[in-house]
Amino acid sequence: MTRTLSAGALPALLLLALPCVAATVPASMSQGALVEATVPAGSTATVNGKSVHVGADGMLVFGAGRDEKGPITVVVTRPDGQRDTTRIAVTARAWPVERVNGVPPKTVNPPPDIAARIQREQAEVAAARQRDDEREDFAQGFIWPVKGRISGRFGSQRIFNGTPKSPHPGMDIAVPEGTPVKAPASGIVTFAKPGLYLTGGTVLIDHGFGVSSNFLHLSRLNVKVGQHVQQGEVIGAAGMTGRATGPHLHWGVNWFEVRLDPMLLQGIEGTSPH
Ligand SMILES: [Zn+2]
């Protein structure tokens, strides 16, 4: 029962067949990629020393962040006690620089009281990302939540009104205000609030095993915390609430706190959501 691995459509992906029992852990992965691997059912596993879920079917999942240098060490302990250690090389990517002008100045350099509010809101969102469910909704693959022109790429170094900011943690897809946003994979809503200072209308969906999506700048929210959503179900509408210079959907994907590139997800067809 080997399962197809996905680290995005990456040429460097090699499958390393471990001896004896079918276990698949890739030999390399790309920065920003999510990898699904299969190990013998009943195994336990750690990724860089952190215990991760192994599903009843032997599925495990992990991601590499934008600045991950690797190698990522995966240790699998089989039911019979045999231990396999795989060091996964991480392929570096070149990150574009994106200059965005016309951003409202009070959102680029917020005053102290606003900075405190932003910190509070971000802590609340970060807490929602700690959920570690046995559900394998991520394994069904992902569809585009909206279709349109990509107006911002994951990982780009952003310069707002001339001030360098942290790298872009997701991808932006330019769509008209009010465009329905669909759940890219099934899951449970772990956060749903309008009016966050930077991100405006904000929804998080947990897809299981620490994999989650976030949807920002929404003009409308159709879901509540705790609600189960199916892939393709409308969760809200795109807008430009929070820090945005035009209507678009910001879609981010995480493995716990590690931010990933949605374009590298399993099932996402092609390289653009047109
Ligand atoms: Zn964005």
Coordinates of C-alpha atoms and ligand atoms in Angstrom, one line a residue:
M1 CA 0.0 0.0 0.0
T2 CA 2.2 2.7 -1.3
R3 CA 0.7 6.0 -1.8
T4 CA 1.7 8.6 -4.3
L5 CA 3.8 11.3 -2.8
S6 CA 3.5 14.9 -3.5
A7 CA 6.0 17.6 -3.0
G8 CA 4.5 19.6 -5.7
A9 CA 5.4 18.9 -9.3
L10 CA 9.1 19.1 -8.4
P11 CA 11.7 17.4 -10.6
A12 CA 14.0 16.8 -7.7
L13 CA 11.6 14.5 -6.0
L14 CA 13.1 11.1 -5.6
L15 CA 11.5 8.3 -3.8
L16 CA 13.6 6.4 -1.5
A17 CA 12.3 2.9 -1.0
L18 CA 13.3 1.7 2.4
P19 CA 14.2 -2.0 2.8
C20 CA 11.7 -4.7 3.7
V21 CA 8.4 -3.0 4.0
A22 CA 7.0 -0.4 1.7
A23 CA 7.8 3.0 3.2
T24 CA 8.1 6.1 1.1
V25 CA 9.8 9.2 2.3
P26 CA 11.2 11.6 -0.4
A27 CA 15.0 12.1 -0.7
S28 CA 14.5 15.8 -1.3
M29 CA 11.8 18.5 -1.2
S30 CA 11.4 22.1 -2.1
Q31 CA 11.2 25.1 0.2
G32 CA 7.5 25.8 0.8
A33 CA 6.4 22.2 0.0
L34 CA 4.2 19.9 1.9
V35 CA 5.1 16.2 1.7
E36 CA 2.8 13.3 2.3
A37 CA 4.7 10.1 3.0
T38 CA 3.6 6.6 3.8
V39 CA 5.3 4.3 6.4
P40 CA 4.2 0.9 7.7
A41 CA 1.0 1.2 9.7
G42 CA 1.6 1.1 13.4
S43 CA 4.9 3.0 13.1
T44 CA 5.7 6.1 15.1
A45 CA 7.6 9.0 13.6
T46 CA 9.4 12.3 14.3
V47 CA 10.2 15.1 12.0
N48 CA 13.2 17.1 13.2
G49 CA 12.6 15.6 16.7
K50 CA 8.9 16.6 16.8
S51 CA 6.4 13.7 17.1
V52 CA 3.9 13.6 14.2
H53 CA 0.8 11.7 13.6
V54 CA 1.0 8.4 11.7
G55 CA -2.5 7.6 10.3
A56 CA -4.1 4.2 10.5
D57 CA -3.0 3.9 6.9
G58 CA 0.6 4.8 7.6
M59 CA 0.2 8.4 6.3
L60 CA 2.3 11.2 7.7
V61 CA 2.8 14.7 6.5
F62 CA 5.3 17.6 7.0
G63 CA 6.3 20.8 5.4
A64 CA 9.4 22.9 4.7
G65 CA 9.3 26.6 5.3
R66 CA 10.4 29.4 3.0
D67 CA 13.8 29.7 4.6
E68 CA 14.3 26.0 5.5
K69 CA 17.9 25.0 4.7
G70 CA 17.5 21.3 5.6
P71 CA 18.2 18.6 5.8
I72 CA 14.9 17.6 7.5
T73 CA 15.4 14.5 9.6
V74 CA 12.6 11.9 9.6
V75 CA 12.9 9.0 12.0
V76 CA 10.4 6.2 11.6
T77 CA 10.2 3.5 14.2
R78 CA 8.4 0.5 12.9
P79 CA 6.1 -1.7 14.9
D80 CA 8.9 -4.3 15.2
G81 CA 11.2 -1.7 16.7
Q82 CA 13.3 -1.2 13.6
R83 CA 14.3 2.4 13.2
D84 CA 14.8 4.2 9.8
T85 CA 16.3 7.6 9.6
T86 CA 16.0 9.7 6.4
R87 CA 17.6 13.1 5.9
I88 CA 15.7 15.0 3.4
A89 CA 17.6 17.6 1.4
V90 CA 15.7 20.9 0.9
T91 CA 16.0 22.6 -2.5
A92 CA 16.4 26.3 -2.2
R93 CA 14.2 28.6 -4.3
A94 CA 14.8 32.1 -5.6
W95 CA 12.3 34.5 -4.1
P96 CA 11.1 37.5 -6.0
V97 CA 11.0 41.0 -4.7
E98 CA 7.5 42.7 -4.8
R99 CA 7.1 46.4 -4.4
V100 CA 3.7 47.5 -3.4
N101 CA 2.9 51.2 -3.2
G102 CA -0.2 53.0 -2.1
V103 CA -0.6 50.8 1.0
P104 CA -2.4 52.9 3.7
P105 CA 0.6 54.3 5.8
K106 CA -1.1 53.4 9.2
T107 CA -1.1 49.8 8.3
V108 CA 2.6 49.7 7.2
N109 CA 3.9 51.4 10.4
P110 CA 1.1 51.1 12.9
P111 CA 1.2 53.2 16.1
P112 CA 1.9 51.3 19.4
D113 CA -1.8 50.8 20.5
I114 CA -2.5 49.3 17.0
A115 CA 0.6 47.2 17.1
A116 CA -0.6 45.7 20.4
R117 CA -4.0 44.9 18.8
I118 CA -2.3 43.3 15.8
Q119 CA -0.1 41.1 18.1
R120 CA -3.3 40.0 20.0
E121 CA -5.1 39.1 16.8
Q122 CA -2.1 37.2 15.4
A123 CA -1.7 35.2 18.7
E124 CA -5.4 34.2 18.4
V125 CA -4.8 33.0 14.8
A126 CA -1.6 31.2 15.7
A127 CA -3.4 29.3 18.5
A128 CA -6.0 28.1 15.9
R129 CA -3.1 26.6 13.9
Q130 CA -1.9 24.3 16.7
R131 CA -4.8 21.9 16.2
D132 CA -3.5 18.4 15.5
D133 CA -6.4 16.3 14.3
E134 CA -6.4 12.7 13.0
R135 CA -8.6 13.7 10.0
E136 CA -6.8 13.3 6.7
D137 CA -8.8 15.9 4.7
F138 CA -5.6 17.2 3.2
A139 CA -5.0 13.9 1.5
Q140 CA -7.9 14.4 -0.9
G141 CA -5.8 17.1 -2.6
F142 CA -6.6 20.8 -3.1
I143 CA -8.6 22.9 -5.5
W144 CA -8.3 26.6 -6.1
P145 CA -10.5 28.5 -3.7
V146 CA -11.1 31.2 -6.5
K147 CA -9.8 31.5 -10.0
G148 CA -8.1 34.6 -11.2
R149 CA -4.8 36.4 -11.9
I150 CA -2.1 35.7 -9.3
S151 CA -1.2 39.2 -8.0
G152 CA 1.2 38.1 -5.2
R153 CA 3.3 35.0 -4.8
F154 CA 4.2 33.0 -1.8
G155 CA 7.6 33.9 -0.3
S156 CA 8.2 37.1 -2.2
Q157 CA 10.1 39.8 -0.3
R158 CA 7.7 42.7 0.0
I159 CA 8.5 46.3 0.1
F160 CA 5.4 48.4 1.2
N161 CA 5.7 52.1 0.3
G162 CA 9.5 51.6 0.2
T163 CA 9.7 49.9 3.6
P164 CA 10.9 46.2 3.6
K165 CA 8.4 43.9 5.3
S166 CA 8.3 40.2 6.1
P167 CA 8.0 37.8 3.2
H168 CA 4.5 37.2 1.7
P169 CA 3.1 34.2 3.7
G170 CA 0.6 33.1 1.0
M171 CA -0.6 33.8 -2.4
D172 CA -2.9 36.5 -3.7
I173 CA -5.4 36.0 -6.4
A174 CA -7.0 39.1 -7.8
V175 CA -10.8 38.7 -8.1
P176 CA -13.7 41.1 -7.9
E177 CA -15.2 42.0 -4.5
G178 CA -17.9 39.5 -3.6
T179 CA -16.4 36.5 -5.5
P180 CA -17.4 33.3 -3.7
V181 CA -14.4 31.6 -1.9
K182 CA -14.5 27.8 -1.8
A183 CA -12.9 25.5 0.7
P184 CA -9.9 24.1 -1.2
A185 CA -10.1 20.9 0.8
S186 CA -12.6 19.7 3.4
G187 CA -12.0 20.5 7.0
I188 CA -13.1 22.2 10.2
V189 CA -13.4 25.9 10.7
T190 CA -11.0 26.9 13.5
F191 CA -11.2 30.7 13.2
A192 CA -13.8 33.0 11.6
K193 CA -13.9 36.7 12.4
P194 CA -14.5 39.9 10.5
G195 CA -12.5 43.1 11.0
L196 CA -9.0 42.0 11.9
Y197 CA -6.7 45.0 11.6
L198 CA -4.3 43.7 9.0
T199 CA -6.2 40.7 7.5
G200 CA -9.8 42.0 7.7
G201 CA -12.4 39.2 7.4
T202 CA -10.4 36.1 8.3
V203 CA -11.2 32.3 8.1
L204 CA -9.0 29.4 9.0
I205 CA -9.8 25.8 8.1
D206 CA -8.0 22.8 9.6
H207 CA -7.4 20.0 7.2
G208 CA -6.0 17.5 9.7
F209 CA -2.5 16.6 10.9
G210 CA -1.6 20.2 11.4
V211 CA -2.3 21.3 7.8
S212 CA -4.5 24.4 7.7
S213 CA -5.6 27.1 5.2
N214 CA -6.2 30.7 5.9
F215 CA -8.3 33.1 3.8
L216 CA -7.9 36.8 4.4
H217 CA -9.4 40.2 3.4
L218 CA -12.9 38.6 3.1
S219 CA -15.9 40.9 2.6
R220 CA -18.3 38.2 3.9
L221 CA -18.0 35.1 6.1
N222 CA -20.4 32.2 5.6
V223 CA -19.0 29.9 8.2
K224 CA -18.6 29.6 12.0
V225 CA -15.9 28.1 14.2
G226 CA -16.4 24.4 14.7
Q227 CA -18.3 24.0 11.4
H228 CA -17.3 21.1 9.1
V229 CA -16.9 22.2 5.5
Q230 CA -16.6 20.1 2.3
Q231 CA -14.2 20.7 -0.5
G232 CA -15.8 23.2 -2.8
E233 CA -18.2 24.6 -0.2
V234 CA -18.5 28.4 -0.2
I235 CA -16.9 29.8 3.0
G236 CA -17.2 33.5 2.3
A237 CA -16.6 36.2 -0.3
A238 CA -13.4 37.9 -1.5
G239 CA -12.9 41.5 -0.6
M240 CA -10.3 44.1 0.5
T241 CA -10.8 44.4 4.2
G242 CA -7.7 44.9 6.4
R243 CA -4.5 45.9 4.7
A244 CA -5.2 45.5 1.0
T245 CA -4.8 47.8 -2.0
G246 CA -7.5 46.1 -4.1
P247 CA -10.0 43.2 -4.0
H248 CA -8.2 39.8 -3.9
L249 CA -8.2 36.6 -2.0
H250 CA -5.1 35.9 0.1
W251 CA -4.8 32.1 0.6
G252 CA -2.2 30.8 3.0
V253 CA -1.4 27.2 3.9
N254 CA 0.4 26.1 7.0
W255 CA 1.8 22.9 8.5
F256 CA 1.4 24.1 12.2
E257 CA 3.4 27.3 12.3
V258 CA 5.3 26.6 9.1
R259 CA 4.0 28.6 6.1
L260 CA 3.8 26.7 2.8
D261 CA 3.4 27.6 -0.8
P262 CA -0.2 26.8 -2.0
M263 CA 1.0 26.4 -5.6
L264 CA 2.9 23.3 -4.6
L265 CA 0.0 21.4 -3.1
Q266 CA -1.1 18.0 -4.2
G267 CA -4.0 18.2 -6.6
I268 CA -3.6 21.8 -7.6
E269 CA -3.7 21.7 -11.3
G270 CA -1.2 23.6 -13.4
T271 CA 0.8 26.5 -11.9
S272 CA -1.9 29.2 -11.9
P273 CA -5.5 29.4 -11.0
H274 CA -6.7 30.8 -14.3
Ligands
ZN1 ZN -1.5 38.3 0.5

